[in-house]
PDB file of N, CA and C in Angstrom:
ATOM      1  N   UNK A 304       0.827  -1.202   0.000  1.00 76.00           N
ATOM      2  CA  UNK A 304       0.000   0.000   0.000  1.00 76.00           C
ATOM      3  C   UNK A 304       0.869   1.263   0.000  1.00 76.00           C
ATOM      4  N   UNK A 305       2.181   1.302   0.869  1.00 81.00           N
ATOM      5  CA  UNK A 305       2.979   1.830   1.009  1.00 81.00           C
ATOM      6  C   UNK A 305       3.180   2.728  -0.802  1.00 81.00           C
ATOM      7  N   UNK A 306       4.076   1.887  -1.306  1.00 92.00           N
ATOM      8  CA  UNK A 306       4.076   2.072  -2.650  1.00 92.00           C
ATOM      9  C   UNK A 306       3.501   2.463  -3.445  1.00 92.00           C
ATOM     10  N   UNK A 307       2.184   2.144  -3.349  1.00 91.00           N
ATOM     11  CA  UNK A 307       1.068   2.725  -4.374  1.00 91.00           C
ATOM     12  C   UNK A 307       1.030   3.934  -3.860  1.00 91.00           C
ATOM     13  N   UNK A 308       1.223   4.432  -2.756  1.00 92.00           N
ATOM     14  CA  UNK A 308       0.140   5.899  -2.155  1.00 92.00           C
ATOM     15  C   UNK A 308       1.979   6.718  -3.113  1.00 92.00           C
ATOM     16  N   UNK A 309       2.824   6.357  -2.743  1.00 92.00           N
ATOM     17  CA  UNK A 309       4.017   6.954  -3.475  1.00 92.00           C
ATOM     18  C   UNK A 309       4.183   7.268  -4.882  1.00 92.00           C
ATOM     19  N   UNK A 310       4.083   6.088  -5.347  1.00 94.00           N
ATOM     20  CA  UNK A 310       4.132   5.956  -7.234  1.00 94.00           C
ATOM     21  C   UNK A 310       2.766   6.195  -7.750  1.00 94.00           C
ATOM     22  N   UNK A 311       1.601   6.136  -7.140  1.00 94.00           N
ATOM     23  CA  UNK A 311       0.453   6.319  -7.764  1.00 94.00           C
ATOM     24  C   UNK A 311      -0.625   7.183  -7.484  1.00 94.00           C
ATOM     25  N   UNK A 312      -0.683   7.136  -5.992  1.00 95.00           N
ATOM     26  CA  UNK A 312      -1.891   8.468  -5.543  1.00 95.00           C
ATOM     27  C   UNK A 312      -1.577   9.460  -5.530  1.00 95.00           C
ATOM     28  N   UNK A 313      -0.351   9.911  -4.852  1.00 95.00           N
ATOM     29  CA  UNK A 313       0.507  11.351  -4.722  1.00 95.00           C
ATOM     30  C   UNK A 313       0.654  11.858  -6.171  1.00 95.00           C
ATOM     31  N   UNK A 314       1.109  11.431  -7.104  1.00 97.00           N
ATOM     32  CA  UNK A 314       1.068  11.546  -8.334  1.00 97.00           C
ATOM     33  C   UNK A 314      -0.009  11.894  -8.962  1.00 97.00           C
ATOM     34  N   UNK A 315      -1.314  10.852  -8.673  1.00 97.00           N
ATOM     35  CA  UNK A 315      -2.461  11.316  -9.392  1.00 97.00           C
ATOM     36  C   UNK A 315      -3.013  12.734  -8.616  1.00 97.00           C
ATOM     37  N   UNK A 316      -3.056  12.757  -7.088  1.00 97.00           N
ATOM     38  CA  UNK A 316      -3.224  14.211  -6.917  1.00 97.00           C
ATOM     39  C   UNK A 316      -2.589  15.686  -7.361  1.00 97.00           C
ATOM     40  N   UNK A 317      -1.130  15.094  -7.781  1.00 98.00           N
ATOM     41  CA  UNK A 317      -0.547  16.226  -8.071  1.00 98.00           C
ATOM     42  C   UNK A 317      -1.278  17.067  -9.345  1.00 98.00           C
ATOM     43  N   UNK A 318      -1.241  15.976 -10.017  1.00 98.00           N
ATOM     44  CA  UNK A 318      -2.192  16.109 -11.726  1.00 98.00           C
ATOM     45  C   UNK A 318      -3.109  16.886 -11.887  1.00 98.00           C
ATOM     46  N   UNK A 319      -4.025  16.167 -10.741  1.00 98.00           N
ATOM     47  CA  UNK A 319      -5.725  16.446 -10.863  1.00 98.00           C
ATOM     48  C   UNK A 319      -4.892  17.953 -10.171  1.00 98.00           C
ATOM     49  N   UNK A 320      -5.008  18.233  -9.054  1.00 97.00           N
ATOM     50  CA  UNK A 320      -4.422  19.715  -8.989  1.00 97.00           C
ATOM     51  C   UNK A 320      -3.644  21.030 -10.147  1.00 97.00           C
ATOM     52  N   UNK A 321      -2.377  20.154 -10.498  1.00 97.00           N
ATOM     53  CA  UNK A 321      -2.515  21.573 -11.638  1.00 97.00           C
ATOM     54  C   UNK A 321      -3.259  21.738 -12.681  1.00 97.00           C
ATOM     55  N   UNK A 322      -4.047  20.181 -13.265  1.00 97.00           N
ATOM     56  CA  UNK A 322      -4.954  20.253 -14.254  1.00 97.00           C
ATOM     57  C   UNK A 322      -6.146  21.751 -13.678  1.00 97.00           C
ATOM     58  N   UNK A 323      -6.437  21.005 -12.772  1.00 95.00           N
ATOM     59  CA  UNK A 323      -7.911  22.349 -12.147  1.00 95.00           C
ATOM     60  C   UNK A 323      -7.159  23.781 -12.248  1.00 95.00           C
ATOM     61  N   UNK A 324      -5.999  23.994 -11.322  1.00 93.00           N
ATOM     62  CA  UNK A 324      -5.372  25.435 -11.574  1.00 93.00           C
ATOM     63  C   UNK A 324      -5.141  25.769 -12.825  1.00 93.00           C
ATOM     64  N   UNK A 325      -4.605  25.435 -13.986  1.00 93.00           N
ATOM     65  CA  UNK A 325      -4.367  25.627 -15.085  1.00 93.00           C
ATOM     66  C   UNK A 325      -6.134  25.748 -16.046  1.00 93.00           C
ATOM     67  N   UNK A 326      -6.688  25.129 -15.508  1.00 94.00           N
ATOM     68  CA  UNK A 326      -8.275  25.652 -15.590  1.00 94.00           C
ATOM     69  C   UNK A 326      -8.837  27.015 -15.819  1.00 94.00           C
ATOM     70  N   UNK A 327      -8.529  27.273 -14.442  1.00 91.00           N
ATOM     71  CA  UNK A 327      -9.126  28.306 -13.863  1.00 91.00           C
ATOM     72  C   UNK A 327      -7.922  29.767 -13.996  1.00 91.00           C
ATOM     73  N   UNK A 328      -6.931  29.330 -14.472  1.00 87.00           N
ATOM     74  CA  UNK A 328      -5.680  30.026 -14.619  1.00 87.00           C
ATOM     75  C   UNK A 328      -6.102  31.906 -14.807  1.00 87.00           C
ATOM     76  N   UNK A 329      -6.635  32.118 -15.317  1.00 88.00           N
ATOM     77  CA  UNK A 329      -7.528  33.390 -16.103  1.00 88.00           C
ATOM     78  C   UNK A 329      -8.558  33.735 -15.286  1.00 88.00           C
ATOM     79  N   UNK A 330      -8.777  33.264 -14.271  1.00 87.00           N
ATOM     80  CA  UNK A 330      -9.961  33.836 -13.723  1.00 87.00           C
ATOM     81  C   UNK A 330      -9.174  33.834 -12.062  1.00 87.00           C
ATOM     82  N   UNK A 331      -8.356  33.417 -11.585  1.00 83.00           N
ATOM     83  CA  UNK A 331      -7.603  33.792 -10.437  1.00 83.00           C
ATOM     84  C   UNK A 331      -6.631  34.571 -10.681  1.00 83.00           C
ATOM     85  N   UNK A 332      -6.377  35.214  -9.023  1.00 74.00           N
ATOM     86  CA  UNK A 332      -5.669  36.274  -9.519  1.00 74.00           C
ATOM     87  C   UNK A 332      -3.981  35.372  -9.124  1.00 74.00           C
ATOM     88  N   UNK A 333      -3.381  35.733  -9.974  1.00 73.00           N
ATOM     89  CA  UNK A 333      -2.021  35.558  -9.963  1.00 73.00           C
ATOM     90  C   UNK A 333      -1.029  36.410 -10.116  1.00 73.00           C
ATOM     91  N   UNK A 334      -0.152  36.407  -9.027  1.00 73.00           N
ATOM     92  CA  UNK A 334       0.726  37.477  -8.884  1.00 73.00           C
ATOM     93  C   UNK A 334       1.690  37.810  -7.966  1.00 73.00           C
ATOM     94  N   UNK A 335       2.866  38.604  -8.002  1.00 72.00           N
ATOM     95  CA  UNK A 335       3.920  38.439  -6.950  1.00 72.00           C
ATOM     96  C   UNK A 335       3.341  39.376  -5.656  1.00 72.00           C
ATOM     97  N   UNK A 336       3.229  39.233  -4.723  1.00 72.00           N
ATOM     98  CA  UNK A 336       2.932  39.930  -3.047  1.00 72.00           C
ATOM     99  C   UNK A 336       1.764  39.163  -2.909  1.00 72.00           C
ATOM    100  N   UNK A 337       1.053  38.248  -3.394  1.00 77.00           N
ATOM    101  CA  UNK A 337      -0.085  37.994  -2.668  1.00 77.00           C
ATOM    102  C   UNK A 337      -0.355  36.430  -3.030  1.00 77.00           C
ATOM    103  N   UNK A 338      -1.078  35.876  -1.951  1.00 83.00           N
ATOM    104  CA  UNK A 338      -1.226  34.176  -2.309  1.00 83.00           C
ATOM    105  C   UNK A 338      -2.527  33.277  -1.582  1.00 83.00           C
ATOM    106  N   UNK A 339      -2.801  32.454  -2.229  1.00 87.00           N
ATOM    107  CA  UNK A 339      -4.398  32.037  -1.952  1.00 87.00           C
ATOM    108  C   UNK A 339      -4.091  30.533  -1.324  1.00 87.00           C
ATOM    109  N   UNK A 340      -4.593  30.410  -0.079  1.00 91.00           N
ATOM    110  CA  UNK A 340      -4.620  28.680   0.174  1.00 91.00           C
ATOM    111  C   UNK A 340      -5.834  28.063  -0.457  1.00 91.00           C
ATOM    112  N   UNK A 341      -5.826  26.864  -1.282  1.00 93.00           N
ATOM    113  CA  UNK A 341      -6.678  26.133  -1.448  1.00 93.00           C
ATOM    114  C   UNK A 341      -6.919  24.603  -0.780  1.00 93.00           C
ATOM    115  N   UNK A 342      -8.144  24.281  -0.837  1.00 95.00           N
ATOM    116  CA  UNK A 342      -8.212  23.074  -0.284  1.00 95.00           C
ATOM    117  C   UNK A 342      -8.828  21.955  -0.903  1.00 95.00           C
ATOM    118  N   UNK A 343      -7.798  21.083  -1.204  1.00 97.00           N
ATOM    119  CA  UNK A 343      -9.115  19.947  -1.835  1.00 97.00           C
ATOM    120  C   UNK A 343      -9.257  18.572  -1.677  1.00 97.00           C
ATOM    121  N   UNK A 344      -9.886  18.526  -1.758  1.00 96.00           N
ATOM    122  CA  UNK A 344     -10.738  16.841  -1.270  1.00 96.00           C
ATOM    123  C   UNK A 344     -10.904  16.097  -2.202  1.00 96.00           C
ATOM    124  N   UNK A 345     -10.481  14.746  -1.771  1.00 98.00           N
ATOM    125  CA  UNK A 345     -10.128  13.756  -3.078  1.00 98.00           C
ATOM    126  C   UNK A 345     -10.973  12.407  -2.020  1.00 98.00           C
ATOM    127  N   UNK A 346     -11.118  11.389  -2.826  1.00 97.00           N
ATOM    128  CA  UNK A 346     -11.964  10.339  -2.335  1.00 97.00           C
ATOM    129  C   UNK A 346     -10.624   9.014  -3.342  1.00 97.00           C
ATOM    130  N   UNK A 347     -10.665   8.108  -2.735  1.00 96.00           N
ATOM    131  CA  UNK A 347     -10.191   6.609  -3.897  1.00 96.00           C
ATOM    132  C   UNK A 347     -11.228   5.555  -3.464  1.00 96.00           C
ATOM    133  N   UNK A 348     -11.617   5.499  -4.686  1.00 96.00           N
ATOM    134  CA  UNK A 348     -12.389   4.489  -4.876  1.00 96.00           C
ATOM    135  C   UNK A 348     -11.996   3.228  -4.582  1.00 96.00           C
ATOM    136  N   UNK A 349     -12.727   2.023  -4.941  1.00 95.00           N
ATOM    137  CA  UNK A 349     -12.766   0.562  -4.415  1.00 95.00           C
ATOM    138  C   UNK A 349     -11.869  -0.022  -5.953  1.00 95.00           C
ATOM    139  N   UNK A 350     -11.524   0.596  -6.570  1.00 93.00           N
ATOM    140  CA  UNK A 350     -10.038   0.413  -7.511  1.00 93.00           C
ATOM    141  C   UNK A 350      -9.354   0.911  -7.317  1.00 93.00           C
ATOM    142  N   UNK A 351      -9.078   1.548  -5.951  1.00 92.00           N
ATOM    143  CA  UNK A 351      -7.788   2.671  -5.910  1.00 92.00           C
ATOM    144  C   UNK A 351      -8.054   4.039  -7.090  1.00 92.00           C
ATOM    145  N   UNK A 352      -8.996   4.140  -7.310  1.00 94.00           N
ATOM    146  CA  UNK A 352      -8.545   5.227  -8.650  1.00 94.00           C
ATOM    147  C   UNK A 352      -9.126   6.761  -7.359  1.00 94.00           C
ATOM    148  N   UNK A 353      -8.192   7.603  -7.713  1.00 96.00           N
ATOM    149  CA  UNK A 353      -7.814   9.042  -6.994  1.00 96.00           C
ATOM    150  C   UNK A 353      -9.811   9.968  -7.879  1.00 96.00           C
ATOM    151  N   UNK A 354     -10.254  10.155  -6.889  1.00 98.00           N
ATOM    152  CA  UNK A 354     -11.056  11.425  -7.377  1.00 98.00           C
ATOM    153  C   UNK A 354     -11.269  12.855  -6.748  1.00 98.00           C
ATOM    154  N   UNK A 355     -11.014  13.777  -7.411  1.00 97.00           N
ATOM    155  CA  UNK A 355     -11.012  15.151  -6.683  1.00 97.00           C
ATOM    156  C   UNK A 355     -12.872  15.551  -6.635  1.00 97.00           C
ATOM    157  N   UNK A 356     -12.939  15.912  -5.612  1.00 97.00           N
ATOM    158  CA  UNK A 356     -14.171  15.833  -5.230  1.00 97.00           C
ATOM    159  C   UNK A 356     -14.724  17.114  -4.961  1.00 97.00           C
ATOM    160  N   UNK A 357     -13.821  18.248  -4.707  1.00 97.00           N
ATOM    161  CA  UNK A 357     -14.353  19.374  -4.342  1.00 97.00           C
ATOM    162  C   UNK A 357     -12.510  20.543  -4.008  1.00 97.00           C
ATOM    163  N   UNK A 358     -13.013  21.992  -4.479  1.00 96.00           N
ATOM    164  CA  UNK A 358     -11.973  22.593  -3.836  1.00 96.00           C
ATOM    165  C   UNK A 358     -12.399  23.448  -3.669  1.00 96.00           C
ATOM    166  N   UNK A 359     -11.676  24.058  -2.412  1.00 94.00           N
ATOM    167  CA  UNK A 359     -12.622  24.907  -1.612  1.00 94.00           C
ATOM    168  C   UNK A 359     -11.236  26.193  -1.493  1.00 94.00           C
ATOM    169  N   UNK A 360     -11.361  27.376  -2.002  1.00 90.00           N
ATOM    170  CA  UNK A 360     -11.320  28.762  -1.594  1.00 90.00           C
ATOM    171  C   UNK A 360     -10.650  29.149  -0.227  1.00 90.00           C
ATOM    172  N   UNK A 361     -11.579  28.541   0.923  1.00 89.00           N
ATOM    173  CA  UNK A 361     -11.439  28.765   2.378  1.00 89.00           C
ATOM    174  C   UNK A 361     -11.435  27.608   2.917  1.00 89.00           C
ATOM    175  N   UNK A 362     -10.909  26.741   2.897  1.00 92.00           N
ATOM    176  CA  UNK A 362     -10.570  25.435   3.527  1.00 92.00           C
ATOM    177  C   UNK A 362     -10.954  25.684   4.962  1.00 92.00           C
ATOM    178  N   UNK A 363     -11.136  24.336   5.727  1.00 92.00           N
ATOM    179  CA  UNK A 363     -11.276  24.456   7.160  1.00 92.00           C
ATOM    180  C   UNK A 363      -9.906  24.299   7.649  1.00 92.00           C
ATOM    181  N   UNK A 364      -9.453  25.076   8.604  1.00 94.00           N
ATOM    182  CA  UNK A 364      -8.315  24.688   9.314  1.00 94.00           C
ATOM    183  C   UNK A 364      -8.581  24.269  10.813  1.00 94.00           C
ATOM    184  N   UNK A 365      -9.639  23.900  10.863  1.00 95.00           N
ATOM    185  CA  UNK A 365      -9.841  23.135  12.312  1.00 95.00           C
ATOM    186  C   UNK A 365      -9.315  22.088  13.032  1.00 95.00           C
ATOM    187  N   UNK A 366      -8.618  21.964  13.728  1.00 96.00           N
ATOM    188  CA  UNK A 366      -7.850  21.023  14.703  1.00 96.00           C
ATOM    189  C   UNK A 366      -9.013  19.910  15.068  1.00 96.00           C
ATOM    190  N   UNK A 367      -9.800  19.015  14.204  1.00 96.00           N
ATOM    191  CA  UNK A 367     -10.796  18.453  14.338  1.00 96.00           C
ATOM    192  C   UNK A 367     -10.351  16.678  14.722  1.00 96.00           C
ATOM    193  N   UNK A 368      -9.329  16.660  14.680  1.00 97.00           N
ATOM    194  CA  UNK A 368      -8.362  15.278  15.181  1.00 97.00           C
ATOM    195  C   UNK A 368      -6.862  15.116  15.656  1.00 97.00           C
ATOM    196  N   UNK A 369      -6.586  14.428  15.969  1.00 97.00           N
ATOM    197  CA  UNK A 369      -5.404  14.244  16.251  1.00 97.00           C
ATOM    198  C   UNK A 369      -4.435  14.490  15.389  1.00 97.00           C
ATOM    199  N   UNK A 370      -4.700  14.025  14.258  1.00 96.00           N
ATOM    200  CA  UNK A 370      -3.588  13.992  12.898  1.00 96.00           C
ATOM    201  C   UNK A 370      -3.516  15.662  12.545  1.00 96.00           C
ATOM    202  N   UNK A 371      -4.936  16.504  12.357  1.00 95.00           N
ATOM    203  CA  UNK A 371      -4.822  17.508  12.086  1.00 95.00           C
ATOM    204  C   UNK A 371      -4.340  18.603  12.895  1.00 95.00           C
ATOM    205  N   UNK A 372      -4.352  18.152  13.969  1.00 97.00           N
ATOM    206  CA  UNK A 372      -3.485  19.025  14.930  1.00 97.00           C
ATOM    207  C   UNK A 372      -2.214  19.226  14.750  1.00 97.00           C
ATOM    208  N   UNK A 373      -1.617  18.029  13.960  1.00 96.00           N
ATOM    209  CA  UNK A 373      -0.404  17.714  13.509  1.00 96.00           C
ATOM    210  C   UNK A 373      -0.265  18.579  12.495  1.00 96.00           C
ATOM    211  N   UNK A 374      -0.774  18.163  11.136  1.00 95.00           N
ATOM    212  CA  UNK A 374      -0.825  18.523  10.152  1.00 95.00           C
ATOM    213  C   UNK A 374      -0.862  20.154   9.555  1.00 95.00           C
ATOM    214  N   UNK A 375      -1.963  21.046  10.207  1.00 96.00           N
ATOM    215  CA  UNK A 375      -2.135  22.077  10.090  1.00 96.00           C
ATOM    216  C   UNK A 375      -1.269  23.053  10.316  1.00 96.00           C
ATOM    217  N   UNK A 376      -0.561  23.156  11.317  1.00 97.00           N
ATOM    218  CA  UNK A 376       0.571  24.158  11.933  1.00 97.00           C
ATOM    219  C   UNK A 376       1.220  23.749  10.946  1.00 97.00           C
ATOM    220  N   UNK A 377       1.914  23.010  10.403  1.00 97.00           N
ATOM    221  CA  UNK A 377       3.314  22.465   9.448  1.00 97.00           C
ATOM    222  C   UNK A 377       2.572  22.833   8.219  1.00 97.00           C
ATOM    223  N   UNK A 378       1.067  23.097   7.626  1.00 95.00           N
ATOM    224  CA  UNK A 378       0.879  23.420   6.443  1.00 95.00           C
ATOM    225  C   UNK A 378       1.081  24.877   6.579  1.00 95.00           C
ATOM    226  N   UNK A 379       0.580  25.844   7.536  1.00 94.00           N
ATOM    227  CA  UNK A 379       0.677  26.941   7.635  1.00 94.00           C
ATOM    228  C   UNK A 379       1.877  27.453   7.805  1.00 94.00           C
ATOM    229  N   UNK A 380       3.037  26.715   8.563  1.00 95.00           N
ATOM    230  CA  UNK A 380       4.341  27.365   8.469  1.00 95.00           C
ATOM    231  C   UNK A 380       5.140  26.825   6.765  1.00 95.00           C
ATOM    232  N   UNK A 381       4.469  26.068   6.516  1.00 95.00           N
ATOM    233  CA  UNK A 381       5.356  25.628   4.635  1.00 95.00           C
ATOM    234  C   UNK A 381       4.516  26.798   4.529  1.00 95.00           C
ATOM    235  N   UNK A 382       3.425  27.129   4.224  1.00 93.00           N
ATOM    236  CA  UNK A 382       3.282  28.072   3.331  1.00 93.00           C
ATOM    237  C   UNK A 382       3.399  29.692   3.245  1.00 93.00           C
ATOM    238  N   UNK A 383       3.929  29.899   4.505  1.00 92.00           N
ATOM    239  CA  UNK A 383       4.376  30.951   4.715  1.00 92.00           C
ATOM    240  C   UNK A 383       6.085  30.390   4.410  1.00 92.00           C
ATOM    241  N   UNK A 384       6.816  29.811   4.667  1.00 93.00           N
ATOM    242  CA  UNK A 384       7.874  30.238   4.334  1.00 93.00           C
ATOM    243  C   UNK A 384       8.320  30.267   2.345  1.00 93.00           C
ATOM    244  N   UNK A 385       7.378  29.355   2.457  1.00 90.00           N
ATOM    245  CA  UNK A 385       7.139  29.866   0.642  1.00 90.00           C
ATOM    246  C   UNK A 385       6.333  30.725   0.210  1.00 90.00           C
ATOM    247  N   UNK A 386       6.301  31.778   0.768  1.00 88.00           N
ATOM    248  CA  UNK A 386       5.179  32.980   0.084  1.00 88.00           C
ATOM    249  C   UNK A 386       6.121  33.912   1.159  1.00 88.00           C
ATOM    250  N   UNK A 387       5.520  34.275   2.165  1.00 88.00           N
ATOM    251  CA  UNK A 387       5.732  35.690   3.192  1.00 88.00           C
ATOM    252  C   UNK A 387       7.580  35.673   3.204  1.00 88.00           C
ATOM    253  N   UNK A 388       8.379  34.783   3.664  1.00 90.00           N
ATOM    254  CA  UNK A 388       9.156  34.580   3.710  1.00 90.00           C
ATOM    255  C   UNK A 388      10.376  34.851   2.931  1.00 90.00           C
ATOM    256  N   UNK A 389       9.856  34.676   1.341  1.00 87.00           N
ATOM    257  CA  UNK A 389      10.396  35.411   0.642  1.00 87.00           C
ATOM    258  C   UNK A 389      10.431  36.625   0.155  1.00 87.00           C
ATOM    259  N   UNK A 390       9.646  37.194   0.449  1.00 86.00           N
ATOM    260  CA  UNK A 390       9.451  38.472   0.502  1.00 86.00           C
ATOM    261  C   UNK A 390      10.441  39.124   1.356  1.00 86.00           C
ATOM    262  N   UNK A 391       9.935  38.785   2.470  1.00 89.00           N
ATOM    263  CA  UNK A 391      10.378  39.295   4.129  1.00 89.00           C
ATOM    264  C   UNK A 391      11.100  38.060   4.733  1.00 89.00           C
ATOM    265  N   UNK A 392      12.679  38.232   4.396  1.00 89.00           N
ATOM    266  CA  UNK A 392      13.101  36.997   4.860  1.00 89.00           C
ATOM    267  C   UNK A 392      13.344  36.861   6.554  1.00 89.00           C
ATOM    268  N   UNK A 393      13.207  36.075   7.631  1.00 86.00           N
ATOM    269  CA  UNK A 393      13.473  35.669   8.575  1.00 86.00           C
ATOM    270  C   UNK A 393      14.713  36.531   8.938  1.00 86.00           C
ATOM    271  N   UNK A 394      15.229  37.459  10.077  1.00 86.00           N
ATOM    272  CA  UNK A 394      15.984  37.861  10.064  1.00 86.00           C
ATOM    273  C   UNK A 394      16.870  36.994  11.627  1.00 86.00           C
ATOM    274  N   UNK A 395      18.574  36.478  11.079  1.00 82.00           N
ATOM    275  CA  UNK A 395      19.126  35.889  11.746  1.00 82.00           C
ATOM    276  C   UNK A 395      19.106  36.321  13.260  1.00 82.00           C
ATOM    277  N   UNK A 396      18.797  34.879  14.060  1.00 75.00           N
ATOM    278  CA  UNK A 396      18.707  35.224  15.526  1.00 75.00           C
ATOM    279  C   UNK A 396      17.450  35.659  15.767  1.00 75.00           C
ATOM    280  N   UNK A 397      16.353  36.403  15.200  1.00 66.00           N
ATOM    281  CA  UNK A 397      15.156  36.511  15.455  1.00 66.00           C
ATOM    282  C   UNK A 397      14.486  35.168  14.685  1.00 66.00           C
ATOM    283  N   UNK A 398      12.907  34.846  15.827  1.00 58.00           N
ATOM    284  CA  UNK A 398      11.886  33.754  15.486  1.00 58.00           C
ATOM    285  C   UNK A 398      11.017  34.925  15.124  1.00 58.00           C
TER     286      UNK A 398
END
């Protein structure tokens, strides 16, 4: 299972993701100082096959389990250090 979620699901999400952005490419705004979190929801079926099911604008960031308690802080600090960060880099010795 290991393997498949590596060589095959991660992969197919990546897809289905820039396929949709590259979509919608023209109608979001894109541009340097500013950046949008999206969220999306995928389901695998009873063949393993990956389906994107919905993407959402304003995602929930609710600490609604254990895992996401995990998860959330580490999405919010990746995505600030790839967006805000470069902008405004971290200055040495200051958090």
């Amino acid at each position: 299972m290991a393997d498949y979620v590596e060589s095959k699901l991660i992969p197919d999400m990546h897809a289905k993701i820039t396929m949709s952005m590259e979509a919608v490419r023209d109608k979001i705004g894109i541009g340097k100082g500013f950046f949008e979190l999206f969220g999306y929801d995928f389901i695998v079926d009873e063949e393993y096959e990956c389906w994107c099911i919905e993407v959402n604008t304003n995602p929930c960031l609710e600490f609604s389990s254990p895992l996401l308690e995990k998860l959330i802080p580490r999405m919010i600090n990746d995505a600030l250090k790839l967006t805000v960060d470069q902008v405004f880099p971290p200055q040495k010795g200051k958090s």
